[in-house]
Coordinates of C-alpha atoms and ligand atoms in Angstrom, one line a residue:
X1 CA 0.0 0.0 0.0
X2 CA 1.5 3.2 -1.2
X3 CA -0.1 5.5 1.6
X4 CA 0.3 4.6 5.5
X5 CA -3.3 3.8 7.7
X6 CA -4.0 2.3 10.7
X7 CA -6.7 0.5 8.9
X8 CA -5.6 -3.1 7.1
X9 CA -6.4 -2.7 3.8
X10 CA -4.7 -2.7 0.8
X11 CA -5.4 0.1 -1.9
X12 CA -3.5 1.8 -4.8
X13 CA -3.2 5.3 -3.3
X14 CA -5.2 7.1 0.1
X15 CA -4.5 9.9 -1.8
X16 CA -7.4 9.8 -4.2
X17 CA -10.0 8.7 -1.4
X18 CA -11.2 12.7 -2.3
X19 CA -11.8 12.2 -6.0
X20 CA -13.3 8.8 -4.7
X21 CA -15.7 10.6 -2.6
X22 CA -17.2 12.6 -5.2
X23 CA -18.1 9.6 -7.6
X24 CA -19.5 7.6 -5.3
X25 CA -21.9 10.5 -4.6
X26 CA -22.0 11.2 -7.8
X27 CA -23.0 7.7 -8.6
X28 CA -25.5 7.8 -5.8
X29 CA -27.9 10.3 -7.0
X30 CA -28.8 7.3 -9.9
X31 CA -29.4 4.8 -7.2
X32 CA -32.7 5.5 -5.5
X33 CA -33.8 2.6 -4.9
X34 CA -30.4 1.5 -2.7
X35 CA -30.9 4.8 -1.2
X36 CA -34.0 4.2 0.4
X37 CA -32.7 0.7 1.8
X38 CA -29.9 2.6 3.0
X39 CA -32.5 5.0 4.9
X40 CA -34.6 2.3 6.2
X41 CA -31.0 -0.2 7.3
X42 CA -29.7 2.8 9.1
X43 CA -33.6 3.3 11.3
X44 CA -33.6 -0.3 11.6
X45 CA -30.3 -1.9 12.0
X46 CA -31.0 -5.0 10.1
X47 CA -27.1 -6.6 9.7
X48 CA -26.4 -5.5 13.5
X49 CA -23.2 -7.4 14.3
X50 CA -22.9 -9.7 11.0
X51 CA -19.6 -10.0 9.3
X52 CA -19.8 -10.1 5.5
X53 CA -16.9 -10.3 3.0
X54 CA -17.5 -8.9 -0.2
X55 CA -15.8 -9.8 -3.5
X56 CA -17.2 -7.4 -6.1
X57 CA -16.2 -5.2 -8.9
X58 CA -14.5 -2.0 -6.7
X59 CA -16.7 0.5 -8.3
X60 CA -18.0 3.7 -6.8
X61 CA -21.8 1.9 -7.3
X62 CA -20.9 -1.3 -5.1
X63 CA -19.3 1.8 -2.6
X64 CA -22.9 2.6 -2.6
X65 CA -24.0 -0.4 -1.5
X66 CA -20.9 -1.0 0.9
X67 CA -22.1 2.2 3.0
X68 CA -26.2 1.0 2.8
X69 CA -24.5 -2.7 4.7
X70 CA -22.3 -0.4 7.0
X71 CA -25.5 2.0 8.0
X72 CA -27.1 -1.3 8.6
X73 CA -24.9 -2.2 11.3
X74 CA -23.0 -5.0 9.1
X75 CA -19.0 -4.8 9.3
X76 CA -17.9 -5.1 5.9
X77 CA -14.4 -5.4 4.4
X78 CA -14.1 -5.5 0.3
X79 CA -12.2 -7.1 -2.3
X80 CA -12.1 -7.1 -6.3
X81 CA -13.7 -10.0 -8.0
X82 CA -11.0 -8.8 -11.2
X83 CA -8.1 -8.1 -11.6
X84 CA -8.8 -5.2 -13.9
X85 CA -12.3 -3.4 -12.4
X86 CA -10.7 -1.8 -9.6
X87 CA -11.8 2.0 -9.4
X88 CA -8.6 3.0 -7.2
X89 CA -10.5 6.1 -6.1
X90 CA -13.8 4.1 -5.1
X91 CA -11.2 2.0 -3.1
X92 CA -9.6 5.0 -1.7
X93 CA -12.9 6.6 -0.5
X94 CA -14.1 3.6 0.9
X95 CA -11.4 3.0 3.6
X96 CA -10.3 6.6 4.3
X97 CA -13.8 8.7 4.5
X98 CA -16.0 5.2 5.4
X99 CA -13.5 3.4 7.3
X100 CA -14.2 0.3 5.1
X101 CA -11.3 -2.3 4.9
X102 CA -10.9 -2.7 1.0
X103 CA -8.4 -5.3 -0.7
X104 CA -8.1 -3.6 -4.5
X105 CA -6.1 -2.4 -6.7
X106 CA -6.4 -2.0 -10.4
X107 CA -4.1 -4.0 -12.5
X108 CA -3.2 -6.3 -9.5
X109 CA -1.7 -9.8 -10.9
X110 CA -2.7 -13.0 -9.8
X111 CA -0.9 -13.6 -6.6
X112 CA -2.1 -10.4 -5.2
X113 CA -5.8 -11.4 -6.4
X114 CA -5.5 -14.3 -4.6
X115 CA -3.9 -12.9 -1.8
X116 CA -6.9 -9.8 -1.6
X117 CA -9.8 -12.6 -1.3
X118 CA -7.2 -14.3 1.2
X119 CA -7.8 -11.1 3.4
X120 CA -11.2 -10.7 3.1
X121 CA -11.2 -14.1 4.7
X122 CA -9.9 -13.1 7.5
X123 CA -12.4 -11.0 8.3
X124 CA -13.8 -14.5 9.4
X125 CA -17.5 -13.8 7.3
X126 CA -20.5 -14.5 8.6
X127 CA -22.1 -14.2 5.1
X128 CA -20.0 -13.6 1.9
X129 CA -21.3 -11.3 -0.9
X130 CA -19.8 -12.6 -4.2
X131 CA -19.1 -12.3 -7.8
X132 CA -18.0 -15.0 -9.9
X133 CA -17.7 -17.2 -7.0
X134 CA -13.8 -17.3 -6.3
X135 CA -14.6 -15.9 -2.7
X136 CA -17.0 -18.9 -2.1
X137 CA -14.2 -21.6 -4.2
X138 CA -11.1 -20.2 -1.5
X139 CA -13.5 -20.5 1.2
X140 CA -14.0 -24.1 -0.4
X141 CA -10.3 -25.1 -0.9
X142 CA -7.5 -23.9 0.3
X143 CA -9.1 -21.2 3.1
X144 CA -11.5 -24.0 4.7
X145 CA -10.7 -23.2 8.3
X146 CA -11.9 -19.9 7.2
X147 CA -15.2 -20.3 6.7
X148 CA -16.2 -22.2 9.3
X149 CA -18.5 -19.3 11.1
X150 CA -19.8 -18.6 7.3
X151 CA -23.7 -19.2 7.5
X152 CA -24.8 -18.0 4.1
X153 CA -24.3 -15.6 1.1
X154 CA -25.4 -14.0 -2.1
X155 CA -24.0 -14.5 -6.0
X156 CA -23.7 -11.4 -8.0
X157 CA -23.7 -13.1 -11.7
X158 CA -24.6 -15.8 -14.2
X159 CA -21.2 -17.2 -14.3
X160 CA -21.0 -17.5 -10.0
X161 CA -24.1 -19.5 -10.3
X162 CA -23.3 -21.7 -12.2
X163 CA -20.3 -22.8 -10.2
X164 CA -22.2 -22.6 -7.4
X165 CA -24.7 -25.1 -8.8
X166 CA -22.2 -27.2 -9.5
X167 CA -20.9 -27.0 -6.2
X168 CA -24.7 -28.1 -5.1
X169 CA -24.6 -30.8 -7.2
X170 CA -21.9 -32.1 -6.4
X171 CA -23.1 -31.5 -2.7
X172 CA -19.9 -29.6 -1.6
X173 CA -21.5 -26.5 -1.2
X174 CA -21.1 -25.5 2.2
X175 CA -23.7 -23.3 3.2
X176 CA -26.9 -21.4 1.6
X177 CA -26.3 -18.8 -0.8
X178 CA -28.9 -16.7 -2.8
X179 CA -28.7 -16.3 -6.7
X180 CA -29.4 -12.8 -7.4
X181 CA -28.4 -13.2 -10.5
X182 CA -31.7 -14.7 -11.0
X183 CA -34.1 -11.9 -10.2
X184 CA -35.9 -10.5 -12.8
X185 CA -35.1 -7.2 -11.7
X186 CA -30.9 -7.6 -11.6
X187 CA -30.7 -9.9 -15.3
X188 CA -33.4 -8.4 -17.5
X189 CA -31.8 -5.1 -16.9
X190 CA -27.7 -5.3 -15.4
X191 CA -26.9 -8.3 -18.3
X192 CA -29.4 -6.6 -21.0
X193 CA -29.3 -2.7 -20.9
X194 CA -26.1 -2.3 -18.7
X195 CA -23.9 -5.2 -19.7
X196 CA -25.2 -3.9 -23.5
X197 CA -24.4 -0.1 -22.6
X198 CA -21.0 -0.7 -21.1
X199 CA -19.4 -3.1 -23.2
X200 CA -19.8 -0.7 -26.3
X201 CA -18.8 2.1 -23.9
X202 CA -15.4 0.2 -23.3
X203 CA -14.6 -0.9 -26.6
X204 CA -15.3 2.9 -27.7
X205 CA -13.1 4.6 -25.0
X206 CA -10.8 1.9 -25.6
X207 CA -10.3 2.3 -30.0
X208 CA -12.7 5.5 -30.8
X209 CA -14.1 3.5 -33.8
X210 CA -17.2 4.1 -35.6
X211 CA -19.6 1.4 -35.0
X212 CA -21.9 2.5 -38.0
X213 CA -21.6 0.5 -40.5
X214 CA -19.4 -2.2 -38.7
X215 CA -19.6 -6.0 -38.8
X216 CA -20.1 -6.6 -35.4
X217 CA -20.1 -10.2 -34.2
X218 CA -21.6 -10.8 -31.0
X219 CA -20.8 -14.0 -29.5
X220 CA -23.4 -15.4 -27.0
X221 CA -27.4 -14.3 -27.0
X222 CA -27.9 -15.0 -23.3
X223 CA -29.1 -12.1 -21.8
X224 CA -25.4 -10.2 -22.1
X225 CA -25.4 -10.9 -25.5
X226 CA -29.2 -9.7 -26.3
X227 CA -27.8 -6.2 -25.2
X228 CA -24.8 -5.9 -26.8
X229 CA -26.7 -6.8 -30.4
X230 CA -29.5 -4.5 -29.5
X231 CA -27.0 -1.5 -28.8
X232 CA -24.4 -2.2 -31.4
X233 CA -27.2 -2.4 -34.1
X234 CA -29.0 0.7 -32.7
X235 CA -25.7 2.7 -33.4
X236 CA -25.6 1.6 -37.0
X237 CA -23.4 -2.2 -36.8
X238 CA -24.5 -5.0 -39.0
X239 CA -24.8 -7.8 -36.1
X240 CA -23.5 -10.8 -36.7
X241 CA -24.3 -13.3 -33.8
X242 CA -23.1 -16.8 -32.9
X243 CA -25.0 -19.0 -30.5
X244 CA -25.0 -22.8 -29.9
X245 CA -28.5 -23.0 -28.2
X246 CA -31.0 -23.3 -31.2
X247 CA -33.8 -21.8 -29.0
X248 CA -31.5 -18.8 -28.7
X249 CA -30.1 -19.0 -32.1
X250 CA -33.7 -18.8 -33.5
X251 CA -34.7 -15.6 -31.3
X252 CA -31.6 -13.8 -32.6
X253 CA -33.0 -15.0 -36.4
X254 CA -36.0 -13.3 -35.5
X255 CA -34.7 -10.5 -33.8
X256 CA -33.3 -9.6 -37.0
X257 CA -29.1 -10.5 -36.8
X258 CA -27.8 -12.5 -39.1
X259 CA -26.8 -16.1 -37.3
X260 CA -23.6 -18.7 -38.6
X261 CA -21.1 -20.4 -36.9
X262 CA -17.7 -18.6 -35.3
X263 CA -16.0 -19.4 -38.6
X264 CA -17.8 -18.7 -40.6
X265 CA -18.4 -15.0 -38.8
X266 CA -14.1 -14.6 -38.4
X267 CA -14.2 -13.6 -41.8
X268 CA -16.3 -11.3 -41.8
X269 CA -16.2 -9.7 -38.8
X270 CA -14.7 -6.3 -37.9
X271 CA -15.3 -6.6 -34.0
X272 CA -16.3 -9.7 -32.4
X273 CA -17.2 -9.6 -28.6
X274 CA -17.4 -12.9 -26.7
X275 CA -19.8 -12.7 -23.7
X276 CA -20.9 -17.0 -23.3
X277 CA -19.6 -17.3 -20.3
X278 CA -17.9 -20.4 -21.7
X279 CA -13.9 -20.6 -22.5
X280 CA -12.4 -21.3 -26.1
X281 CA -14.8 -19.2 -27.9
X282 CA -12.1 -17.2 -30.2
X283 CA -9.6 -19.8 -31.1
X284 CA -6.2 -20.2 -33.6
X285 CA -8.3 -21.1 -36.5
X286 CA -10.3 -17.8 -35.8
X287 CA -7.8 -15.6 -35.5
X288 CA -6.4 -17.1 -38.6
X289 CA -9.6 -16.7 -40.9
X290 CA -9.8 -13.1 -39.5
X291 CA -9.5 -10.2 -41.6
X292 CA -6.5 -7.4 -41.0
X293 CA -7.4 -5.0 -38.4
X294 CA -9.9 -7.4 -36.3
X295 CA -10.8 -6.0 -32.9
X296 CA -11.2 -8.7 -30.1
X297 CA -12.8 -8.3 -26.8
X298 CA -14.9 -10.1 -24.5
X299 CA -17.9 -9.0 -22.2
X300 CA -17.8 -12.3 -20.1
X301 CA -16.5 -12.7 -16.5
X302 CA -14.0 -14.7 -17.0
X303 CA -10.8 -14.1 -19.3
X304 CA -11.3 -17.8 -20.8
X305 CA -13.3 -16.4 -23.7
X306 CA -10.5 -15.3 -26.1
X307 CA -8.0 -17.7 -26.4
X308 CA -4.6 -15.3 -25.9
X309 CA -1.7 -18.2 -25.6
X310 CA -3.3 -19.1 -29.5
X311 CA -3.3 -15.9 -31.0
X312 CA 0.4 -15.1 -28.9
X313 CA 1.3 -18.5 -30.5
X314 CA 0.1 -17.5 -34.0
X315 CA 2.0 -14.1 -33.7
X316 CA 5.3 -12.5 -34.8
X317 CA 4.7 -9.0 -32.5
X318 CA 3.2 -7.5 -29.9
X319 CA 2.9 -4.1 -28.2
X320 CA 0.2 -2.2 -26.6
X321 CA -0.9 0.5 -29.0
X322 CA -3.0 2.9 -26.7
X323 CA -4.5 2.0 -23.1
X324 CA -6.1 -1.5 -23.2
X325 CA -5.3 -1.8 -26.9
X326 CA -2.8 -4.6 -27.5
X327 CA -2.0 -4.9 -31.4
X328 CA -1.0 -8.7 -32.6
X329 CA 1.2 -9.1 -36.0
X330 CA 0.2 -12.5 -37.2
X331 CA 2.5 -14.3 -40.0
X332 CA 2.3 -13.2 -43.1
X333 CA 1.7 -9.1 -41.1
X334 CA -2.1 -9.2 -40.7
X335 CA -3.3 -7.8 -37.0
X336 CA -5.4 -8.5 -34.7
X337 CA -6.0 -5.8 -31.7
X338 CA -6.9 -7.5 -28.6
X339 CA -9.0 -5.3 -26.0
X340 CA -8.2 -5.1 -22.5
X341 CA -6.0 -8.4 -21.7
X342 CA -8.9 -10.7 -23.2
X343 CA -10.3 -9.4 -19.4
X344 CA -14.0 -7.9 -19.0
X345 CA -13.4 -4.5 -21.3
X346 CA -16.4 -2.6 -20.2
X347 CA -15.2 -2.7 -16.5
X348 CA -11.8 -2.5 -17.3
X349 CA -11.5 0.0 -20.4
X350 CA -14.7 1.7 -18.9
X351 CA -16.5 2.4 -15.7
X352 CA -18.8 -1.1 -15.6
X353 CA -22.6 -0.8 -15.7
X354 CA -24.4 3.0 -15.0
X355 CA -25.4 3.7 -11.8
X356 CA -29.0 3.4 -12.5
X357 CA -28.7 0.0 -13.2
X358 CA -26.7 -1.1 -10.8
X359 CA -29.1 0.4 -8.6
X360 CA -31.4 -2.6 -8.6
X361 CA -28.8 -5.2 -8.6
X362 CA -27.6 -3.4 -5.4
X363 CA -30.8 -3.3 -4.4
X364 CA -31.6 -6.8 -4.5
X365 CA -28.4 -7.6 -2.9
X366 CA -28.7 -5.6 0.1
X367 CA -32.1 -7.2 0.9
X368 CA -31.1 -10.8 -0.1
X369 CA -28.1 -10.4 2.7
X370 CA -30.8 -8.8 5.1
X371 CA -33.2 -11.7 4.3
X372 CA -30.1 -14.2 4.7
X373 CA -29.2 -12.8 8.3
X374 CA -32.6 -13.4 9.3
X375 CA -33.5 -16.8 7.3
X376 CA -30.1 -19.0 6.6
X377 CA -29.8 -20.9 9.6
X378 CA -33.1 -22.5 8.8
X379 CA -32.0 -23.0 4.9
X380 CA -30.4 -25.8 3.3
X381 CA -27.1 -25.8 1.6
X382 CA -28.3 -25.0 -1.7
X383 CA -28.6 -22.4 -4.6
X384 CA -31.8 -19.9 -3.3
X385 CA -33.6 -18.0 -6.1
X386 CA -34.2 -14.5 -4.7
X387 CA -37.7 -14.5 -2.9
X388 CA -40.0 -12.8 -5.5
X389 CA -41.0 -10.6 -2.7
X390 CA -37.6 -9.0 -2.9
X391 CA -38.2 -9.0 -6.7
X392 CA -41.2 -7.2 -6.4
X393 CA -40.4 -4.8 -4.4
X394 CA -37.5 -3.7 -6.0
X395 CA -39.5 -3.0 -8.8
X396 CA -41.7 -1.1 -7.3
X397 CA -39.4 1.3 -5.7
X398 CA -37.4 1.8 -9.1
X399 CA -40.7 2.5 -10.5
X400 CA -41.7 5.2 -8.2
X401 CA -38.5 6.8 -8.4
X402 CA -39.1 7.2 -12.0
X403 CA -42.3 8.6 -11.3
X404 CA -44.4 6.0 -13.0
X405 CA -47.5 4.6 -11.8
X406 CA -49.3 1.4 -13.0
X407 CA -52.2 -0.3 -12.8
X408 CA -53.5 -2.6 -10.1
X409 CA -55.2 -6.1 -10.7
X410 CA -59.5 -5.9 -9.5
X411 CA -60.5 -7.7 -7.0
X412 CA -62.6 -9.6 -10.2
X413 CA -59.3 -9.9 -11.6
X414 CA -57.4 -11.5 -9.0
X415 CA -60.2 -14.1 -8.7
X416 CA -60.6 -14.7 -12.7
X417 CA -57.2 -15.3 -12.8
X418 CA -57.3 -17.8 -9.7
X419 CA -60.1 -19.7 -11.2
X420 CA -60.6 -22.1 -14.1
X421 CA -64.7 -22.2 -14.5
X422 CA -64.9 -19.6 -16.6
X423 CA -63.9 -20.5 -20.3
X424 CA -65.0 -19.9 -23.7
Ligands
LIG501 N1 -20.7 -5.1 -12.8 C1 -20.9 -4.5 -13.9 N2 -20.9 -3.2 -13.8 C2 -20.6 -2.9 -12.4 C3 -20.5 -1.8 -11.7 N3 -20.6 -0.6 -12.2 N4 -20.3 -1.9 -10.4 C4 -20.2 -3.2 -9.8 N5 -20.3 -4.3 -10.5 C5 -20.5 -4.2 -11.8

């Protein structure tokens, strides 16, 4: 740590805990919703006393939702879930205005990754708050005696779940944690509108292109992908998209992209962006149908999408051409520009999801860890959805903050739609 506290923690530079400051309130006026948890937590004191460790993207939106758990009496200490996302000034703020113990810095390698989730640990967690579930796998492995006072916790994204199901499975999950990934109101809106939003706004700060009129191949049509096509098309791209679900494939038919295989799409393509959530989705023989001047970069959590020891294989030079631009001289000259070390670009090369969006994610989170300190001693250990409840409500709130009302079901409605007498 570059600047001395009494506080453990280890962050790029105090120093910047002022410009820190100002973004997270900046990004707070966006997050009504979390702000009106934070209002009730700090009446109430729902988290009195609970530990939680938190392994999210270092942002000044998760500082939001770092000082709703602190006003609700939980003790929280923070580390990135990437290498790359770090906001250094978030991190700064957080331990130096907030007195937040935060484990972050941007561009930290693996060992100090490791080492970051290592401290958060040691915080001994009652409940752990993650993303991408590499938290919950230490906690697993190699930091077992760790997490023995660990009751329960809460998985930020699609990828996390999915290891955490697998833990289930394979019934080595060791205690109860909630998928918020599955509400309605945290994927229909973080992995569509923000994921779609901030993974252009990455590759753009990153290169400065022009997406009009841009062959734009979008890898994936989960939820991520759906916004990525929808935005890149909206600013003028002719999508290309490659899926291996048929149901999916199908829907991106009809949603009007254009649909082949990877490689048949490397030729063509101008910018492809991988967000499956799967590895080994741009391999050698892509990189080697691809035309001169291909941009790669990848939306998903892990850096598994783009296969860089293939394309480093298949290459003569390297150098980094402008921030989080790394240019790649094949054989025979062609080059490839590779965005961001393969790692996710729109937190890396930009500032992650907006505020706004974030704010319901948050929002679910904070009341999935309040329902968890009340709830997960009488839970099993298994993979929760979020209790629709929670779904609901955050909803409503977000709604209200935007000033829109909506209709309410009848009484006669309620009851027609409980009944089945009533027919043609
Ligand atoms: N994931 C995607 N965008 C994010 C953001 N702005 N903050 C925290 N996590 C994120």
């Amino acid at each position: 740590m570059s600047t001395v506290s009494k506080l453990a923690c280890d962050v790029k530079d105090l120093n910047l805990a002022g410009v820190g400051k100002l973004r997270i309130e900046w990004a707070g006026q966006f997050m009504p919703t979390l702000a009106s948890i934070r209002k009730r937590f700090a009446r109430e004191k729902p988290l009195k006393g609970i530990r939680v460790s938190a392994c999210l993207h270092v942002t000044t939106e998760t500082a939001n939702l770092m000082l709703a758990l602190q006003e609700g009496g939980a003790q929280v200490v923070l580390c990135a879930s990437n290498p790359l996302s770090t906001q250094n000034e978030a991190a700064a703020s957080l331990v130096a205005d907030s007195g937040i113990p935060v484990f972050a810095i941007k561009g930290e390698n693996h060992d100090v990754y490791y080492s970051h989730l290592d401290s958060a640990l040691q915080h001994r967690p009652h409940f752990t708050m993650d993303d991408g579930a590499d938290l919950v796998t230490l906690a697993h492995t190699d930091r077992k005696e760790l997490a023995k006072e660990i009751i329960g916790g809460t998985e930020e994204t699609t990828t996390g779940v999915i290891r955490l199901r697998s833990m289930a499975a394979e019934g080595v999950l060791g205690y109860p944690i909630i998928a918020v990934n599955d509400a309605d109101t945290k994927h229909m809106f973080d992995n569509r509108y923000g994921t779609g939003q901030s993974t252009l706004d990455g590759v753009l700060r990153a290169t400065n292109v022009l997406l009009a009129g841009m062959n734009v191949v979008v890898a994936g049509y989960g939820w991520c992908g759906r916004g990525i096509a929808m935005r890149a098309h909206g600013m003028g791209a002719n999508v290309i998209v490659c899926e291996v679900n048929p149901t999916r494939a199908l829907e991106a038919v009809m949603d009007g992209y254009r649909v082949m295989p990877m490689i048949e799409a490397a030729k063509v393509g101008e910018l492809f962006i991988t967000a499956t959530g799967n590895k080994s989705i741009l391999i050698r023989e892509h990189f080697e149908a691809m035309k001169d001047g291909a941009i790669v970069a990848n939306s998903g959590h892990f850096n598994v999408e783009i296969d860089i020891p293939a394309l480093e294989k298949l290459s003569t030079k390297r150098r980094i051409v402008r921030d989080f631009v790394e240019e790649f001289t094949l054989n025979g000259g062609r080059k490839v520009f590779l965005l961001a070390d393969g790692r996710l670009v729109n937190l890396s090369s930009a500032e992650g999801h907006p505020a706004e969006v974030m704010d319901m994610s948050f929002a679910n989170q904070a009341l999935c860890l309040e329902y968890m300190a009340k709830n997960a001693r009488n839970l099993e250990k298994k993979v929760y959805p979020v209790p629709e409840e929670i779904d609901k409500t955050v909803a409503r709130i977000k709604l209200e903050s935007k000033g829109v009302n909506i209709d309410r079901l009848t009484p006669e409605q309620e009851k027609y739609l409980a009944s089945w007498s009533e027919g043609t």
